[in-house]
CSV table of C-alpha atoms in Angstrom, one decimal:
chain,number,residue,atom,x,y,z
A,1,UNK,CA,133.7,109.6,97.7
A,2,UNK,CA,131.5,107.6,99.9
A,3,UNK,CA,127.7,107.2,98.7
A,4,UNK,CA,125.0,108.6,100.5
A,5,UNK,CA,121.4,106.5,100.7
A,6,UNK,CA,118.4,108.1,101.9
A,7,UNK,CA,116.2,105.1,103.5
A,8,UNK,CA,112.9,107.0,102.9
A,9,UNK,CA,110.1,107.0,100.4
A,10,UNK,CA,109.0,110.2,101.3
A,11,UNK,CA,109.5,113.0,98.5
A,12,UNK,CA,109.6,115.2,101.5
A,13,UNK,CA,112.4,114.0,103.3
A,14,UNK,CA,114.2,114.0,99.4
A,15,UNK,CA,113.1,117.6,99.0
A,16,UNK,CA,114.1,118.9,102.7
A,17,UNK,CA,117.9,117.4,101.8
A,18,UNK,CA,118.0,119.1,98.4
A,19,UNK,CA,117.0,122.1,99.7
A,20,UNK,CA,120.4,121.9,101.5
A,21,UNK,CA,122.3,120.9,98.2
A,22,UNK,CA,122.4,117.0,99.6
A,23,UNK,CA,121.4,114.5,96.8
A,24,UNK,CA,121.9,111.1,98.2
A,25,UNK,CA,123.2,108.5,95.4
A,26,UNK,CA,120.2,106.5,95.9
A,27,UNK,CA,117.0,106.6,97.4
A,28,UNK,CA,115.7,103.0,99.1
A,29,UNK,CA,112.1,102.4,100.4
A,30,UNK,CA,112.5,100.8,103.5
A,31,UNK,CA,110.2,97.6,104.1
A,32,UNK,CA,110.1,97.6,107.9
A,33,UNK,CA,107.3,97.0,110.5
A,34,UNK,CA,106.0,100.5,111.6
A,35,UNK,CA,103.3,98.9,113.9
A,36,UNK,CA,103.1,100.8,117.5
A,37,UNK,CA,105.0,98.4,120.7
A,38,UNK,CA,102.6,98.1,123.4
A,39,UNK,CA,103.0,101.0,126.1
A,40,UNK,CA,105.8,102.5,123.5
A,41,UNK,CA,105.9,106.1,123.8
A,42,UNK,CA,105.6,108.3,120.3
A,43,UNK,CA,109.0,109.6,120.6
A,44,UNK,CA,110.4,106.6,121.1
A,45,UNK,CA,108.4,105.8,118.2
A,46,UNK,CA,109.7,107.7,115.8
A,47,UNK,CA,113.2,107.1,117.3
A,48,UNK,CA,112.7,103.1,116.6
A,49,UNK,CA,111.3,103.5,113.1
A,50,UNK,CA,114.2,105.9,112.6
A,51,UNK,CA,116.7,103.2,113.4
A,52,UNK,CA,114.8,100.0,111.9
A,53,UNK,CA,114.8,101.8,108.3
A,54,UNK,CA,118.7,102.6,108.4
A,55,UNK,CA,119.2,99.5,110.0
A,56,UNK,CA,117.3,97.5,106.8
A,57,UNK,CA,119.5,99.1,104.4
A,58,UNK,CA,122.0,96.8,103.7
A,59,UNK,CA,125.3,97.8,101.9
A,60,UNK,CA,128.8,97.1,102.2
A,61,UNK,CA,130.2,101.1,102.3
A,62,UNK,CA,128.7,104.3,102.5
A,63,UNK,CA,126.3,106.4,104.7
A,64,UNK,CA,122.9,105.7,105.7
A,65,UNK,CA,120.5,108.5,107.1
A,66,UNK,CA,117.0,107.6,107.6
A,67,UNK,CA,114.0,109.4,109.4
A,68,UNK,CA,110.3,109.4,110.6
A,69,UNK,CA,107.9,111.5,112.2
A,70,UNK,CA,104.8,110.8,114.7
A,71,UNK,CA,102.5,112.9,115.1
A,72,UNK,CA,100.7,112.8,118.7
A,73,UNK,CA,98.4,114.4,121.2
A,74,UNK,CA,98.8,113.0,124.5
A,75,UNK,CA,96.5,110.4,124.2
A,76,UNK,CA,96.9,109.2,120.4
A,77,UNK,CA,99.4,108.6,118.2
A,78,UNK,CA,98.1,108.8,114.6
A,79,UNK,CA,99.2,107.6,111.5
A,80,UNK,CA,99.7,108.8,107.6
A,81,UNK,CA,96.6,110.4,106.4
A,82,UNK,CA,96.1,107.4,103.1
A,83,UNK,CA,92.8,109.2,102.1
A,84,UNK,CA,91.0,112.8,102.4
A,85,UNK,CA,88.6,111.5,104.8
A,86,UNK,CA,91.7,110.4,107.3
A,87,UNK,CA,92.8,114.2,106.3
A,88,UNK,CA,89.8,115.2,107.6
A,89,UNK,CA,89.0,113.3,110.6
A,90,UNK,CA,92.2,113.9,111.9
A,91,UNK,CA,92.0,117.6,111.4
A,92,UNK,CA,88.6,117.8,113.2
A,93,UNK,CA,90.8,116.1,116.0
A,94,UNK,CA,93.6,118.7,115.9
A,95,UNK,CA,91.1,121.7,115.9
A,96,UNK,CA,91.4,124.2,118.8
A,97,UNK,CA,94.4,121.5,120.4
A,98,UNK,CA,97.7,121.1,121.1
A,99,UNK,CA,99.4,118.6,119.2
A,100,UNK,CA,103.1,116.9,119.4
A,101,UNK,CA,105.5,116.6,116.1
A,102,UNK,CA,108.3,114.2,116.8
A,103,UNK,CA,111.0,113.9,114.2
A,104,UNK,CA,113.8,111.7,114.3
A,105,UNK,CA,116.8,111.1,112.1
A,106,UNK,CA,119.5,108.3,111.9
A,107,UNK,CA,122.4,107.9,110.7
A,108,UNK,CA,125.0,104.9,110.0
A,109,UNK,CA,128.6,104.6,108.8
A,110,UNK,CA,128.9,101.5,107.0
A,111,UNK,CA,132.6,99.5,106.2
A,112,UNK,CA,132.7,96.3,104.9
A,113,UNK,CA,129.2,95.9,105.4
A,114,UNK,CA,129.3,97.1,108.9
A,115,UNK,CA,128.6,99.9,111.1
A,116,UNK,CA,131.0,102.1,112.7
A,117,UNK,CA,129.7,105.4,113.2
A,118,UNK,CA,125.8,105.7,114.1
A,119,UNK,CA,123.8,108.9,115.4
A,120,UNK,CA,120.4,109.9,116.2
A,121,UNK,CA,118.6,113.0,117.1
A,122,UNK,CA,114.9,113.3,118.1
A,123,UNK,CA,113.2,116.8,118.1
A,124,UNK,CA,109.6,117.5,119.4
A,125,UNK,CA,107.8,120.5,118.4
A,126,UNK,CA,104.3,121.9,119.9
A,127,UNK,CA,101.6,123.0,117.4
A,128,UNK,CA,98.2,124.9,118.7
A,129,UNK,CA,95.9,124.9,116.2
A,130,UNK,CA,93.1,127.0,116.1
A,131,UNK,CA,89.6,125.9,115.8
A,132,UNK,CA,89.2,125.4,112.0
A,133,UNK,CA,85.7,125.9,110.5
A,134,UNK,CA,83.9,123.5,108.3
A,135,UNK,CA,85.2,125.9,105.6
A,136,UNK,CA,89.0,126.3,106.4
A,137,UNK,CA,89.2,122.1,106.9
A,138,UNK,CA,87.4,122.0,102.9
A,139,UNK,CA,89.2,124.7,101.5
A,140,UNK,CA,93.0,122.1,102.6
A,141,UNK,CA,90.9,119.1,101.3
A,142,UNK,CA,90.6,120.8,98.1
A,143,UNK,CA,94.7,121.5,98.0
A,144,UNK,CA,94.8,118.0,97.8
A,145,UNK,CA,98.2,118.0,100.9
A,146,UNK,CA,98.1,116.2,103.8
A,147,UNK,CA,97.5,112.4,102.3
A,148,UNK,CA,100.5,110.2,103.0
A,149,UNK,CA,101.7,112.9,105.3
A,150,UNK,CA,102.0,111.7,108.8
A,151,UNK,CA,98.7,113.3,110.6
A,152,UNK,CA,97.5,114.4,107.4
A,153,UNK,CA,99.5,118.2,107.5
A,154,UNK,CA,102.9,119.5,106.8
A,155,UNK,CA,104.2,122.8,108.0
A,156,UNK,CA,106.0,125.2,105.7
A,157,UNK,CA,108.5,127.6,106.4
């Protein structure tokens, strides 16, 4: 059986696959530039970062599957929330907008150190968020979600 590595540091990604029954041998933390290109659109964004991280895994055999998601409106990409003030700056931004959710994933085939199989898939989904009040925005503060989360939210199912 061939291993599976996850190229992510986020306990989300690791929690979405186990949610499916897929626990990858090992999990890696990618160390790859995730600075913006100039003029780069975010879905090509997220598509590069999705690539770079698989593509800095190195081993000689197995399967790689890495991801990432931006977070835009049409004017700004922004980032992972590292604080509760980013968390709530950038929900102030989203209230009462529409907002874009890109998520890509990659995936590699590796033999004898080299690739033979590699995929990606980009999907883009729409959010409208209503206008939050001073309350609503506290009240997620005080959940403690949304830092290290890119755009400082996750949706549940």
């Amino acid at each position: 059986m061939q291993r599976l590595i996850l190229a992510s540091s986020s306990p989300r990604r690791l929690s979405l696959l186990e949610s499916i029954s897929i626990h990858p041998d090992e999990v890696i933390s990618p160390n790859i530039n995730e600075q913006i290109l100039p003029k780069e659109k975010p879905e090509k964004l997220a598509l590069r970062l999705a690539l770079d991280k698989a593509n800095s895994m190195k081993i000689e055999k197995g399967f790689i599957l890495s991801a990432d998601t931006i977070v835009s409106t049409k004017s700004k990409v922004f980032d992972k929330a590292n604080t509760r003030e980013e968390v709530e700056k950038f929900l102030n931004s989203f209230s009462g907008r529409r907002i874009a959710i890109h998520s890509a994933i990659a995936a590699l085939q590796i033999e004898s150190g080299e690739i033979v199989k590699s995929g990606q898939k980009l999907v883009t989904s729409i959010v409208k968020f209503k206008r939050f009040s001073h309350e609503e925005i506290q009240h997620y503060l005080d959940s403690n979600h949304g830092v290290g989360i890119a755009g400082g939210f996750a949706l549940s199912l």
